[in-house]
Amino acid sequence: MTVTTAGVLPDEVYDVVVVGAGVVGAALARELTRYDVRIAFVDAADDVGAGTSKANTAILHTGFDAVPGSLESRLVREGRQRLAAYAEESGIPVEPVGALLVAWDDEQLAALPRLMEKAERNDCHDTRVIGPEEVYRREPALGPGALGALTVPGESVICPWTTTLAYATQAVRNGADLHLNCRVERVSGGSPHELTTGRGRLRTRVLINAAGLYADDLDRQLGHTDFTVTPRRGQLMVFDSFARDLVRHILLPVPTALGKGVLVAPTVYGNVLLGPTAEDLTDRTATHSTAEGLAFLRAKGRRIVPALLDEEVTAVYAGLRAATEEDDYRIRCHPGQRYVTVGGIRSTGLTASMAIAAHVVGLLTEAGERLGEPRTLEPVTMPHLGRTSPRPYERPELIAADPEYGRLVCHCERVSRGEIRDALTATVPARSLDGLRRRTRARAGRCQGFHCGAAVRALLDADTSGTPGPDTTGAPVSSDGGASPLRPEAGP
């Protein structure tokens, strides 16, 4: 119903408060608005999805390599089906590129049949082992020495930013309050729960902990010691769109105990990812990249796709995953406290998000919470940021109706002034340059904002101050979608 980033919080008792507005917290808020309850979701950041959810490998997983019989395995399978349908309905970019789990030595090759059997136990029945000839036919740019691979046709890539934003948008439009810049500092269990935040007090009858890296801290404040979060840093490199033709599938290594290992994957935006590392840390804010980490990724990338290292790197980033002692999600309901912990949600959380939300609602119902009958939510339509759908500058009918969609501001990513305006005035609006990047891809291309940064900043500042925006340097494109003469064609 409202989005707040400052000021006094409402003096009311919510039925449910969700702590965390990452992809899982936003999915929970969305799911709960299907019921006749008064809810809020809160986050310490100034935007949704600004923590772990913004820095991942953006894969829609099949769950083929999850621990069979685990909660994660079930929720990833269910979540993939739910999210695939939701993405199609909402305009979230998805590309079903498939994956190859590549074996580089005899030990890894011997592991492939076991991984195929594991996939079968996880209801993933279309995997098969292929030999080196077929591997290189499918991936001609693969480095020398591959002995075989396991094919996983169902793996896809997706836009993680639009997914989180779609959930949050639908939640707010259907009655949820979203409170940002609202760090939860202390929780007092009781009836109701009382949350002390950086913006004041929140009260709620039911509390859901989806606090990600800080979920164990919140859990301990309510008397539980079920798990400890160990921040696991994953550093990644982003290669320019000119590298896109080098990679046709998600190229996975044989997984280890630390994770799925270093992969090479296309993205829905048209570039290529290399990563992540897997570094267990103690600092829950260590999202910086390191020289050692990037050198490690380069060495791995040179083995997997040697020609990739000849391409331009447009960005590097790092994210922290909420690893725990157990190789499964840590979702617990405490009926006596009217409290649910949703912890240990790692790299598969994006895929499983909708199923996690439905599972938590089921736990609340079993615990005696009277939520009523669910309703069908009005669909949302999100801006499509993928390379498989025309962007606004390529749609003459949009430009004819509103010329702002024909005025390019970011030429690398073909982002129009109209798109930036829309992001600044949306249900869950952008309030920072990073927020605009996630919603429009402005400043996400090969120049990383060198050419468009000042114009994008001016539009953001004008929106914040309430004054009219400047006439940016983005020249109009022709009604047939041709590129601005200020910059030559540079890929999608």
Short mmCIF file of C-alpha atoms in Angstrom, two decimals:
data_model
loop_
_atom_site.label_atom_id
_atom_site.label_comp_id
_atom_site.label_asym_id
_atom_site.label_seq_id
_atom_site.Cartn_x
_atom_site.Cartn_y
_atom_site.Cartn_z
CA MET A 1 0.00 0.00 0.00
CA THR A 2 2.89 2.35 0.82
CA VAL A 3 6.65 2.50 0.33
CA THR A 4 8.55 4.52 2.93
CA THR A 5 12.26 5.29 3.14
CA ALA A 6 12.22 7.86 5.95
CA GLY A 7 10.04 9.26 8.69
CA VAL A 8 8.06 7.77 11.53
CA LEU A 9 6.72 4.24 11.14
CA PRO A 10 2.96 3.57 11.44
CA ASP A 11 1.63 3.29 14.97
CA GLU A 12 -0.31 0.09 14.39
CA VAL A 13 -0.03 -3.62 15.06
CA TYR A 14 0.51 -5.52 11.81
CA ASP A 15 -0.75 -9.06 11.43
CA VAL A 16 2.57 -10.11 9.85
CA VAL A 17 5.94 -8.42 9.46
CA VAL A 18 8.61 -9.93 7.22
CA VAL A 19 12.16 -8.88 8.04
CA GLY A 20 14.11 -8.77 4.78
CA ALA A 21 13.15 -7.54 1.32
CA GLY A 22 15.39 -9.72 -0.76
CA VAL A 23 13.95 -12.15 -3.27
CA VAL A 24 12.63 -14.47 -0.54
CA GLY A 25 11.28 -11.70 1.70
CA ALA A 26 9.56 -10.04 -1.25
CA ALA A 27 8.10 -13.38 -2.35
CA LEU A 28 6.76 -13.90 1.18
CA ALA A 29 5.18 -10.45 1.21
CA ARG A 30 3.59 -11.07 -2.16
CA GLU A 31 2.20 -14.46 -1.11
CA LEU A 32 0.78 -13.08 2.14
CA THR A 33 -1.13 -10.33 0.31
CA ARG A 34 -3.26 -13.09 -1.16
CA TYR A 35 -4.89 -13.28 2.29
CA ASP A 36 -6.90 -10.81 4.34
CA VAL A 37 -4.05 -9.79 6.64
CA ARG A 38 -2.28 -6.50 7.29
CA ILE A 39 1.40 -6.96 6.46
CA ALA A 40 4.67 -5.09 6.14
CA PHE A 41 8.11 -6.05 4.93
CA VAL A 42 11.19 -4.15 6.02
CA ASP A 43 14.81 -3.90 4.98
CA ALA A 44 17.91 -2.07 6.13
CA ALA A 45 18.79 -1.08 2.56
CA ASP A 46 17.26 1.69 0.46
CA ASP A 47 15.88 -0.75 -2.11
CA VAL A 48 14.48 -4.24 -2.44
CA GLY A 49 16.89 -6.99 -3.44
CA ALA A 50 19.92 -4.89 -2.51
CA GLY A 51 21.78 -7.63 -0.62
CA THR A 52 22.46 -11.22 -1.63
CA SER A 53 19.64 -11.12 -4.18
CA LYS A 54 21.39 -8.59 -6.41
CA ALA A 55 24.70 -10.44 -6.69
CA ASN A 56 24.22 -13.99 -7.89
CA THR A 57 24.64 -16.08 -11.02
CA ALA A 58 21.04 -15.49 -12.16
CA ILE A 59 20.25 -19.13 -12.89
CA LEU A 60 16.79 -20.70 -12.79
CA HIS A 61 17.82 -24.09 -11.43
CA THR A 62 16.29 -27.50 -12.01
CA GLY A 63 17.60 -28.75 -8.65
CA PHE A 64 19.27 -31.70 -10.36
CA ASP A 65 22.21 -31.69 -7.92
CA ALA A 66 20.38 -30.89 -4.66
CA VAL A 67 20.47 -33.37 -1.79
CA PRO A 68 17.69 -35.86 -2.64
CA GLY A 69 14.86 -35.76 -0.13
CA SER A 70 15.93 -32.41 1.30
CA LEU A 71 13.60 -29.46 1.76
CA GLU A 72 15.74 -27.50 -0.69
CA SER A 73 15.33 -30.19 -3.34
CA ARG A 74 11.54 -30.12 -3.08
CA LEU A 75 11.21 -26.35 -2.96
CA VAL A 76 13.60 -25.79 -5.86
CA ARG A 77 11.60 -28.17 -8.05
CA GLU A 78 8.31 -26.56 -7.09
CA GLY A 79 9.74 -23.07 -7.23
CA ARG A 80 11.15 -23.52 -10.71
CA GLN A 81 7.72 -24.39 -12.07
CA ARG A 82 6.06 -21.51 -10.22
CA LEU A 83 8.67 -18.94 -11.20
CA ALA A 84 8.79 -20.01 -14.85
CA ALA A 85 5.04 -19.45 -15.12
CA TYR A 86 5.22 -16.20 -13.17
CA ALA A 87 8.05 -14.90 -15.35
CA GLU A 88 6.05 -15.54 -18.50
CA GLU A 89 3.02 -13.77 -17.00
CA SER A 90 5.00 -10.80 -15.68
CA GLY A 91 7.52 -10.20 -18.46
CA ILE A 92 10.60 -11.33 -16.50
CA PRO A 93 13.35 -12.33 -18.97
CA VAL A 94 14.19 -16.05 -19.05
CA GLU A 95 16.36 -17.92 -21.56
CA PRO A 96 16.23 -21.76 -21.53
CA VAL A 97 19.85 -22.26 -22.60
CA GLY A 98 20.46 -25.59 -20.84
CA ALA A 99 23.65 -26.59 -19.01
CA LEU A 100 26.64 -28.82 -19.52
CA LEU A 101 28.40 -30.23 -16.45
CA VAL A 102 31.88 -30.63 -17.91
CA ALA A 103 34.37 -33.29 -16.77
CA TRP A 104 38.03 -32.33 -17.12
CA ASP A 105 39.69 -35.42 -15.61
CA ASP A 106 38.99 -39.11 -15.08
CA GLU A 107 37.67 -38.64 -11.54
CA GLN A 108 35.14 -36.05 -12.69
CA LEU A 109 34.17 -38.21 -15.66
CA ALA A 110 33.52 -41.14 -13.33
CA ALA A 111 31.27 -38.91 -11.21
CA LEU A 112 28.90 -38.05 -14.08
CA PRO A 113 26.79 -41.26 -13.94
CA ARG A 114 26.35 -40.75 -10.19
CA LEU A 115 25.25 -37.17 -10.80
CA MET A 116 22.79 -38.39 -13.42
CA GLU A 117 21.38 -40.86 -10.90
CA LYS A 118 21.14 -38.03 -8.35
CA ALA A 119 19.26 -35.94 -10.91
CA GLU A 120 16.81 -38.81 -11.40
CA ARG A 121 16.18 -38.93 -7.67
CA ASN A 122 15.45 -35.20 -7.84
CA ASP A 123 12.82 -35.78 -10.56
CA CYS A 124 15.09 -34.37 -13.26
CA HIS A 125 14.77 -37.12 -15.88
CA ASP A 126 16.21 -35.57 -19.04
CA THR A 127 19.92 -35.53 -18.19
CA ARG A 128 22.40 -37.73 -20.05
CA VAL A 129 26.14 -38.27 -20.31
CA ILE A 130 27.76 -37.27 -23.60
CA GLY A 131 31.24 -37.83 -24.99
CA PRO A 132 33.87 -35.28 -25.96
CA GLU A 133 32.83 -35.14 -29.61
CA GLU A 134 29.33 -34.02 -28.77
CA VAL A 135 30.63 -31.68 -26.08
CA TYR A 136 32.74 -29.79 -28.61
CA ARG A 137 30.00 -29.84 -31.20
CA ARG A 138 27.76 -28.10 -28.70
CA GLU A 139 30.46 -25.76 -27.37
CA PRO A 140 33.16 -25.16 -30.01
CA ALA A 141 34.98 -22.53 -27.92
CA LEU A 142 35.42 -24.85 -24.93
CA GLY A 143 39.01 -25.27 -23.80
CA PRO A 144 40.98 -28.40 -24.73
CA GLY A 145 40.87 -31.53 -22.61
CA ALA A 146 37.17 -31.99 -21.83
CA LEU A 147 36.45 -35.73 -21.48
CA GLY A 148 32.66 -35.58 -21.43
CA ALA A 149 29.72 -33.83 -19.87
CA LEU A 150 26.33 -34.29 -18.26
CA THR A 151 23.62 -32.43 -20.14
CA VAL A 152 20.95 -30.66 -18.08
CA PRO A 153 18.50 -29.28 -20.67
CA GLY A 154 16.16 -27.66 -18.14
CA GLU A 155 18.60 -25.11 -16.71
CA SER A 156 17.81 -21.50 -17.66
CA VAL A 157 19.08 -17.98 -17.01
CA ILE A 158 16.78 -15.30 -15.60
CA CYS A 159 16.80 -11.65 -14.52
CA PRO A 160 17.10 -11.71 -10.71
CA TRP A 161 16.56 -7.98 -10.25
CA THR A 162 13.24 -7.89 -12.11
CA THR A 163 12.06 -10.97 -10.20
CA THR A 164 12.51 -9.36 -6.79
CA LEU A 165 11.04 -6.08 -8.01
CA ALA A 166 7.99 -7.84 -9.48
CA TYR A 167 7.25 -9.58 -6.18
CA ALA A 168 7.62 -6.33 -4.23
CA THR A 169 5.52 -4.36 -6.71
CA GLN A 170 2.69 -6.86 -6.55
CA ALA A 171 2.86 -6.98 -2.76
CA VAL A 172 2.64 -3.19 -2.39
CA ARG A 173 -0.14 -2.88 -4.95
CA ASN A 174 -2.13 -5.44 -3.00
CA GLY A 175 -1.87 -3.79 0.38
CA ALA A 176 1.56 -4.45 1.87
CA ASP A 177 3.64 -1.68 3.42
CA LEU A 178 7.31 -1.64 2.44
CA HIS A 179 9.64 0.13 4.87
CA LEU A 180 13.19 0.69 3.56
CA ASN A 181 16.19 2.23 5.33
CA CYS A 182 14.68 0.39 8.28
CA ARG A 183 17.31 -1.76 9.96
CA VAL A 184 15.93 -4.04 12.68
CA GLU A 185 18.20 -3.54 15.67
CA ARG A 186 16.38 -5.48 18.35
CA VAL A 187 13.41 -7.82 18.65
CA SER A 188 11.38 -8.36 21.79
CA GLY A 189 9.31 -11.50 21.63
CA GLY A 190 5.82 -11.20 22.95
CA SER A 191 2.25 -10.60 21.99
CA PRO A 192 2.71 -8.61 19.90
CA HIS A 193 6.37 -8.74 18.86
CA GLU A 194 8.07 -5.38 19.10
CA LEU A 195 10.83 -4.51 16.64
CA THR A 196 13.17 -1.64 17.39
CA THR A 197 14.42 -0.20 14.12
CA GLY A 198 16.54 2.71 13.00
CA ARG A 199 13.28 4.53 12.20
CA GLY A 200 11.31 3.70 15.31
CA ARG A 201 9.10 0.90 16.58
CA LEU A 202 7.18 -1.75 14.65
CA ARG A 203 4.69 -4.13 16.23
CA THR A 204 3.34 -7.36 14.78
CA ARG A 205 1.40 -10.42 15.84
CA VAL A 206 3.40 -12.76 13.57
CA LEU A 207 7.07 -12.32 12.72
CA ILE A 208 8.86 -13.90 9.75
CA ASN A 209 12.64 -13.78 9.70
CA ALA A 210 13.98 -13.62 6.13
CA ALA A 211 17.00 -11.53 7.10
CA GLY A 212 19.52 -13.46 5.01
CA LEU A 213 23.05 -12.99 6.34
CA TYR A 214 21.63 -11.78 9.66
CA ALA A 215 18.93 -14.41 10.10
CA ASP A 216 20.86 -16.20 12.85
CA ASP A 217 21.29 -12.96 14.81
CA LEU A 218 17.56 -12.36 14.79
CA ASP A 219 16.94 -16.00 15.66
CA ARG A 220 19.17 -15.77 18.72
CA GLN A 221 17.33 -12.71 20.00
CA LEU A 222 14.24 -14.92 20.19
CA GLY A 223 16.07 -17.72 21.99
CA HIS A 224 17.01 -20.06 19.14
CA THR A 225 20.44 -21.43 18.25
CA ASP A 226 19.50 -23.73 15.38
CA PHE A 227 22.16 -22.48 12.96
CA THR A 228 25.00 -20.05 12.38
CA VAL A 229 25.43 -18.10 9.17
CA THR A 230 28.88 -18.10 7.62
CA PRO A 231 29.14 -15.46 4.89
CA ARG A 232 30.37 -17.14 1.73
CA ARG A 233 31.69 -14.61 -0.76
CA GLY A 234 31.25 -15.19 -4.46
CA GLN A 235 33.22 -12.91 -6.78
CA LEU A 236 32.17 -12.72 -10.43
CA MET A 237 33.35 -11.10 -13.64
CA VAL A 238 31.05 -9.75 -16.36
CA PHE A 239 32.27 -9.87 -19.96
CA ASP A 240 31.07 -7.61 -22.74
CA SER A 241 28.28 -8.63 -25.09
CA PHE A 242 30.86 -9.30 -27.83
CA ALA A 243 31.71 -12.46 -25.83
CA ARG A 244 28.16 -13.80 -25.99
CA ASP A 245 28.71 -15.96 -29.10
CA LEU A 246 31.47 -17.88 -27.31
CA VAL A 247 29.04 -19.55 -24.91
CA ARG A 248 25.88 -21.44 -25.81
CA HIS A 249 25.09 -23.18 -22.50
CA ILE A 250 25.65 -22.69 -18.80
CA LEU A 251 29.03 -24.41 -18.37
CA LEU A 252 29.17 -26.00 -14.93
CA PRO A 253 32.00 -27.80 -13.14
CA VAL A 254 31.51 -30.96 -11.14
CA PRO A 255 30.24 -29.56 -7.78
CA THR A 256 32.16 -29.65 -4.50
CA ALA A 257 31.18 -29.31 -0.86
CA LEU A 258 31.60 -25.51 -1.10
CA GLY A 259 29.12 -25.12 -3.92
CA LYS A 260 28.62 -25.50 -7.62
CA GLY A 261 32.08 -24.12 -8.37
CA VAL A 262 33.18 -21.69 -11.07
CA LEU A 263 30.90 -21.54 -14.08
CA VAL A 264 30.72 -19.68 -17.34
CA ALA A 265 27.20 -18.62 -18.22
CA PRO A 266 25.37 -16.37 -20.65
CA THR A 267 22.98 -13.81 -19.20
CA VAL A 268 19.58 -12.64 -20.37
CA TYR A 269 21.14 -9.22 -21.05
CA GLY A 270 23.52 -10.58 -23.70
CA ASN A 271 26.83 -10.72 -21.85
CA VAL A 272 28.74 -13.53 -20.09
CA LEU A 273 29.42 -14.27 -16.42
CA LEU A 274 32.49 -16.00 -14.99
CA GLY A 275 32.38 -17.09 -11.34
CA PRO A 276 31.73 -17.33 -8.51
CA THR A 277 34.48 -17.93 -6.01
CA ALA A 278 33.52 -19.57 -2.71
CA GLU A 279 35.29 -17.91 0.21
CA ASP A 280 34.06 -18.47 3.77
CA LEU A 281 34.49 -15.24 5.75
CA THR A 282 33.56 -13.71 9.08
CA ASP A 283 32.75 -10.22 7.80
CA ARG A 284 29.10 -9.99 6.71
CA THR A 285 29.77 -6.78 4.77
CA ALA A 286 32.79 -7.93 2.71
CA THR A 287 31.29 -7.51 -0.75
CA HIS A 288 34.47 -6.16 -2.30
CA SER A 289 36.42 -7.95 -5.00
CA THR A 290 40.04 -8.96 -4.48
CA ALA A 291 43.05 -9.29 -6.75
CA GLU A 292 43.45 -12.90 -5.64
CA GLY A 293 39.84 -13.74 -6.35
CA LEU A 294 39.88 -12.22 -9.82
CA ALA A 295 43.18 -13.94 -10.65
CA PHE A 296 41.63 -17.24 -9.57
CA LEU A 297 38.61 -16.62 -11.83
CA ARG A 298 40.83 -15.74 -14.79
CA ALA A 299 42.75 -18.99 -14.38
CA LYS A 300 39.51 -20.97 -14.26
CA GLY A 301 38.06 -19.06 -17.21
CA ARG A 302 41.16 -19.68 -19.32
CA ARG A 303 40.69 -23.40 -18.78
CA ILE A 304 36.97 -23.41 -19.55
CA VAL A 305 36.72 -20.96 -22.48
CA PRO A 306 40.20 -19.61 -23.33
CA ALA A 307 38.94 -17.02 -25.84
CA LEU A 308 36.78 -15.45 -23.15
CA LEU A 309 39.85 -13.91 -21.54
CA ASP A 310 40.53 -11.96 -24.73
CA GLU A 311 37.21 -10.14 -24.37
CA GLU A 312 36.55 -6.93 -22.44
CA VAL A 313 35.50 -7.14 -18.80
CA THR A 314 32.77 -4.57 -18.20
CA ALA A 315 32.26 -5.16 -14.47
CA VAL A 316 33.25 -7.23 -11.47
CA TYR A 317 31.13 -7.74 -8.37
CA ALA A 318 30.84 -9.89 -5.29
CA GLY A 319 27.96 -11.22 -3.25
CA LEU A 320 27.66 -13.00 0.08
CA ARG A 321 25.63 -16.19 0.45
CA ALA A 322 24.15 -17.23 3.79
CA ALA A 323 25.88 -20.59 4.23
CA THR A 324 25.19 -22.65 7.35
CA GLU A 325 26.43 -25.88 8.93
CA GLU A 326 23.77 -27.92 7.13
CA ASP A 327 23.42 -28.44 3.39
CA ASP A 328 19.74 -27.53 3.41
CA TYR A 329 17.40 -24.64 4.05
CA ARG A 330 16.81 -23.81 7.72
CA ILE A 331 13.09 -23.05 7.78
CA ARG A 332 11.50 -23.47 11.21
CA CYS A 333 8.11 -22.51 12.62
CA HIS A 334 7.83 -21.72 16.36
CA PRO A 335 4.04 -21.70 16.92
CA GLY A 336 4.24 -20.65 20.57
CA GLN A 337 6.06 -17.48 19.57
CA ARG A 338 4.13 -16.93 16.33
CA TYR A 339 7.51 -16.79 14.63
CA VAL A 340 9.04 -18.39 11.51
CA THR A 341 12.73 -18.50 10.60
CA VAL A 342 13.62 -18.67 6.92
CA GLY A 343 17.39 -19.15 7.05
CA GLY A 344 20.22 -20.76 5.15
CA ILE A 345 18.78 -19.75 1.78
CA ARG A 346 21.74 -19.86 -0.57
CA SER A 347 22.20 -19.70 -4.33
CA THR A 348 19.00 -21.59 -5.11
CA GLY A 349 16.83 -19.11 -3.22
CA LEU A 350 15.92 -17.19 -6.37
CA THR A 351 14.56 -20.33 -8.01
CA ALA A 352 12.80 -21.58 -4.88
CA SER A 353 11.45 -18.20 -3.73
CA MET A 354 7.78 -18.66 -4.62
CA ALA A 355 7.73 -22.21 -3.25
CA ILE A 356 9.45 -21.06 -0.04
CA ALA A 357 6.71 -18.45 0.39
CA ALA A 358 3.95 -21.01 -0.13
CA HIS A 359 5.69 -23.42 2.27
CA VAL A 360 5.90 -20.77 5.01
CA VAL A 361 2.21 -19.91 4.60
CA GLY A 362 1.50 -23.62 4.98
CA LEU A 363 3.51 -23.72 8.21
CA LEU A 364 1.57 -20.75 9.57
CA THR A 365 -1.73 -22.41 8.72
CA GLU A 366 -0.64 -25.65 10.41
CA ALA A 367 0.36 -23.60 13.47
CA GLY A 368 -3.20 -22.30 13.76
CA GLU A 369 -2.91 -18.89 12.13
CA ARG A 370 -6.24 -18.00 10.50
CA LEU A 371 -5.33 -16.44 7.18
CA GLY A 372 -8.62 -17.09 5.40
CA GLU A 373 -9.10 -18.04 1.79
CA PRO A 374 -6.49 -16.94 -0.74
CA ARG A 375 -7.40 -14.55 -3.53
CA THR A 376 -6.00 -14.23 -7.02
CA LEU A 377 -3.69 -11.25 -7.41
CA GLU A 378 -3.85 -8.87 -10.32
CA PRO A 379 -0.86 -9.60 -12.59
CA VAL A 380 2.00 -7.15 -12.94
CA THR A 381 3.83 -6.37 -16.15
CA MET A 382 7.49 -5.52 -15.69
CA PRO A 383 9.90 -3.83 -18.10
CA HIS A 384 11.64 -6.57 -20.11
CA LEU A 385 15.40 -6.07 -19.87
CA GLY A 386 16.42 -9.16 -21.84
CA ARG A 387 17.93 -9.35 -25.28
CA THR A 388 15.10 -11.55 -26.62
CA SER A 389 12.44 -8.83 -26.43
CA PRO A 390 12.39 -5.43 -28.14
CA ARG A 391 13.39 -2.56 -25.87
CA PRO A 392 11.29 0.63 -25.95
CA TYR A 393 13.63 2.41 -28.38
CA GLU A 394 12.87 -0.36 -30.91
CA ARG A 395 9.08 0.04 -30.67
CA PRO A 396 7.76 2.76 -32.98
CA GLU A 397 4.28 2.65 -31.45
CA LEU A 398 5.67 3.53 -28.01
CA ILE A 399 7.77 6.36 -29.38
CA ALA A 400 4.80 7.73 -31.34
CA ALA A 401 2.73 7.78 -28.16
CA ASP A 402 5.54 9.13 -25.98
CA PRO A 403 8.72 10.50 -27.61
CA GLU A 404 10.64 10.08 -24.34
CA TYR A 405 11.02 6.37 -25.23
CA GLY A 406 12.97 7.48 -28.29
CA ARG A 407 15.46 9.65 -26.43
CA LEU A 408 18.44 7.49 -25.53
CA VAL A 409 20.33 8.37 -22.38
CA CYS A 410 22.51 5.24 -22.00
CA HIS A 411 23.71 4.27 -25.48
CA CYS A 412 25.60 1.12 -24.47
CA GLU A 413 22.43 -0.51 -23.15
CA ARG A 414 19.95 1.51 -25.26
CA VAL A 415 18.11 2.94 -22.25
CA SER A 416 15.68 5.75 -22.96
CA ARG A 417 14.72 8.73 -20.89
CA GLY A 418 11.19 7.34 -20.72
CA GLU A 419 12.41 4.14 -19.05
CA ILE A 420 14.34 6.10 -16.45
CA ARG A 421 11.29 8.26 -15.77
CA ASP A 422 9.17 5.12 -15.35
CA ALA A 423 11.66 3.62 -12.90
CA LEU A 424 11.71 6.80 -10.84
CA THR A 425 7.90 6.92 -10.59
CA ALA A 426 7.13 3.20 -10.28
CA THR A 427 5.22 1.55 -7.43
CA VAL A 428 8.59 0.65 -5.88
CA PRO A 429 10.68 3.49 -7.30
CA ALA A 430 14.42 3.70 -7.80
CA ARG A 431 16.05 6.06 -5.33
CA SER A 432 19.70 5.64 -6.30
CA LEU A 433 21.94 5.16 -9.33
CA ASP A 434 22.26 1.47 -8.48
CA GLY A 435 18.49 1.20 -8.25
CA LEU A 436 18.17 2.71 -11.71
CA ARG A 437 20.80 0.31 -13.03
CA ARG A 438 18.88 -2.69 -11.75
CA ARG A 439 15.59 -1.45 -13.17
CA THR A 440 16.76 -0.16 -16.57
CA ARG A 441 20.42 -1.26 -17.12
CA ALA A 442 21.47 2.38 -17.40
CA ARG A 443 25.25 2.50 -16.70
CA ALA A 444 25.51 -1.30 -16.96
CA GLY A 445 27.11 -1.47 -20.41
CA ARG A 446 30.65 -1.39 -21.69
CA CYS A 447 31.36 2.22 -20.64
CA GLN A 448 29.94 1.67 -17.12
CA GLY A 449 28.44 5.13 -17.08
CA PHE A 450 31.43 7.05 -18.43
CA HIS A 451 29.31 8.64 -21.16
CA CYS A 452 25.83 8.60 -19.61
CA GLY A 453 26.59 8.89 -15.90
CA ALA A 454 26.10 12.64 -15.66
CA ALA A 455 22.81 12.55 -17.56
CA VAL A 456 21.46 9.67 -15.46
CA ARG A 457 22.53 11.42 -12.27
CA ALA A 458 20.81 14.63 -13.40
CA LEU A 459 17.54 12.78 -13.99
CA LEU A 460 17.79 11.11 -10.58
CA ASP A 461 18.58 14.38 -8.82
CA ALA A 462 15.74 16.19 -10.61
CA ASP A 463 13.29 13.51 -9.50
CA THR A 464 14.54 13.66 -5.92
CA SER A 465 14.25 17.43 -5.79
CA GLY A 466 10.95 17.57 -7.64
CA THR A 467 12.30 19.92 -10.32
CA PRO A 468 11.93 19.28 -14.06
CA GLY A 469 14.59 17.04 -15.53
CA PRO A 470 17.25 18.39 -17.85
CA ASP A 471 17.35 17.95 -21.60
CA THR A 472 19.89 15.12 -21.60
CA THR A 473 22.41 14.47 -24.30
CA GLY A 474 20.41 11.52 -25.55
CA ALA A 475 19.41 12.32 -29.13
CA PRO A 476 16.14 10.94 -30.48
CA VAL A 477 16.19 7.64 -32.34
CA SER A 478 14.25 7.22 -35.52
CA SER A 479 10.76 5.78 -35.37
CA ASP A 480 11.98 2.56 -36.95
CA GLY A 481 14.26 1.92 -33.97
CA GLY A 482 17.52 3.00 -35.59
CA ALA A 483 20.36 3.93 -33.28
CA SER A 484 21.27 7.46 -32.32
CA PRO A 485 23.99 8.95 -34.52
CA LEU A 486 25.95 9.84 -31.38
CA ARG A 487 27.21 6.29 -30.98
CA PRO A 488 27.59 3.41 -33.47
CA GLU A 489 25.87 0.09 -33.03
CA ALA A 490 27.47 -1.80 -30.16
CA GLY A 491 25.44 -4.94 -29.66
CA PRO A 492 22.13 -5.53 -27.86
#
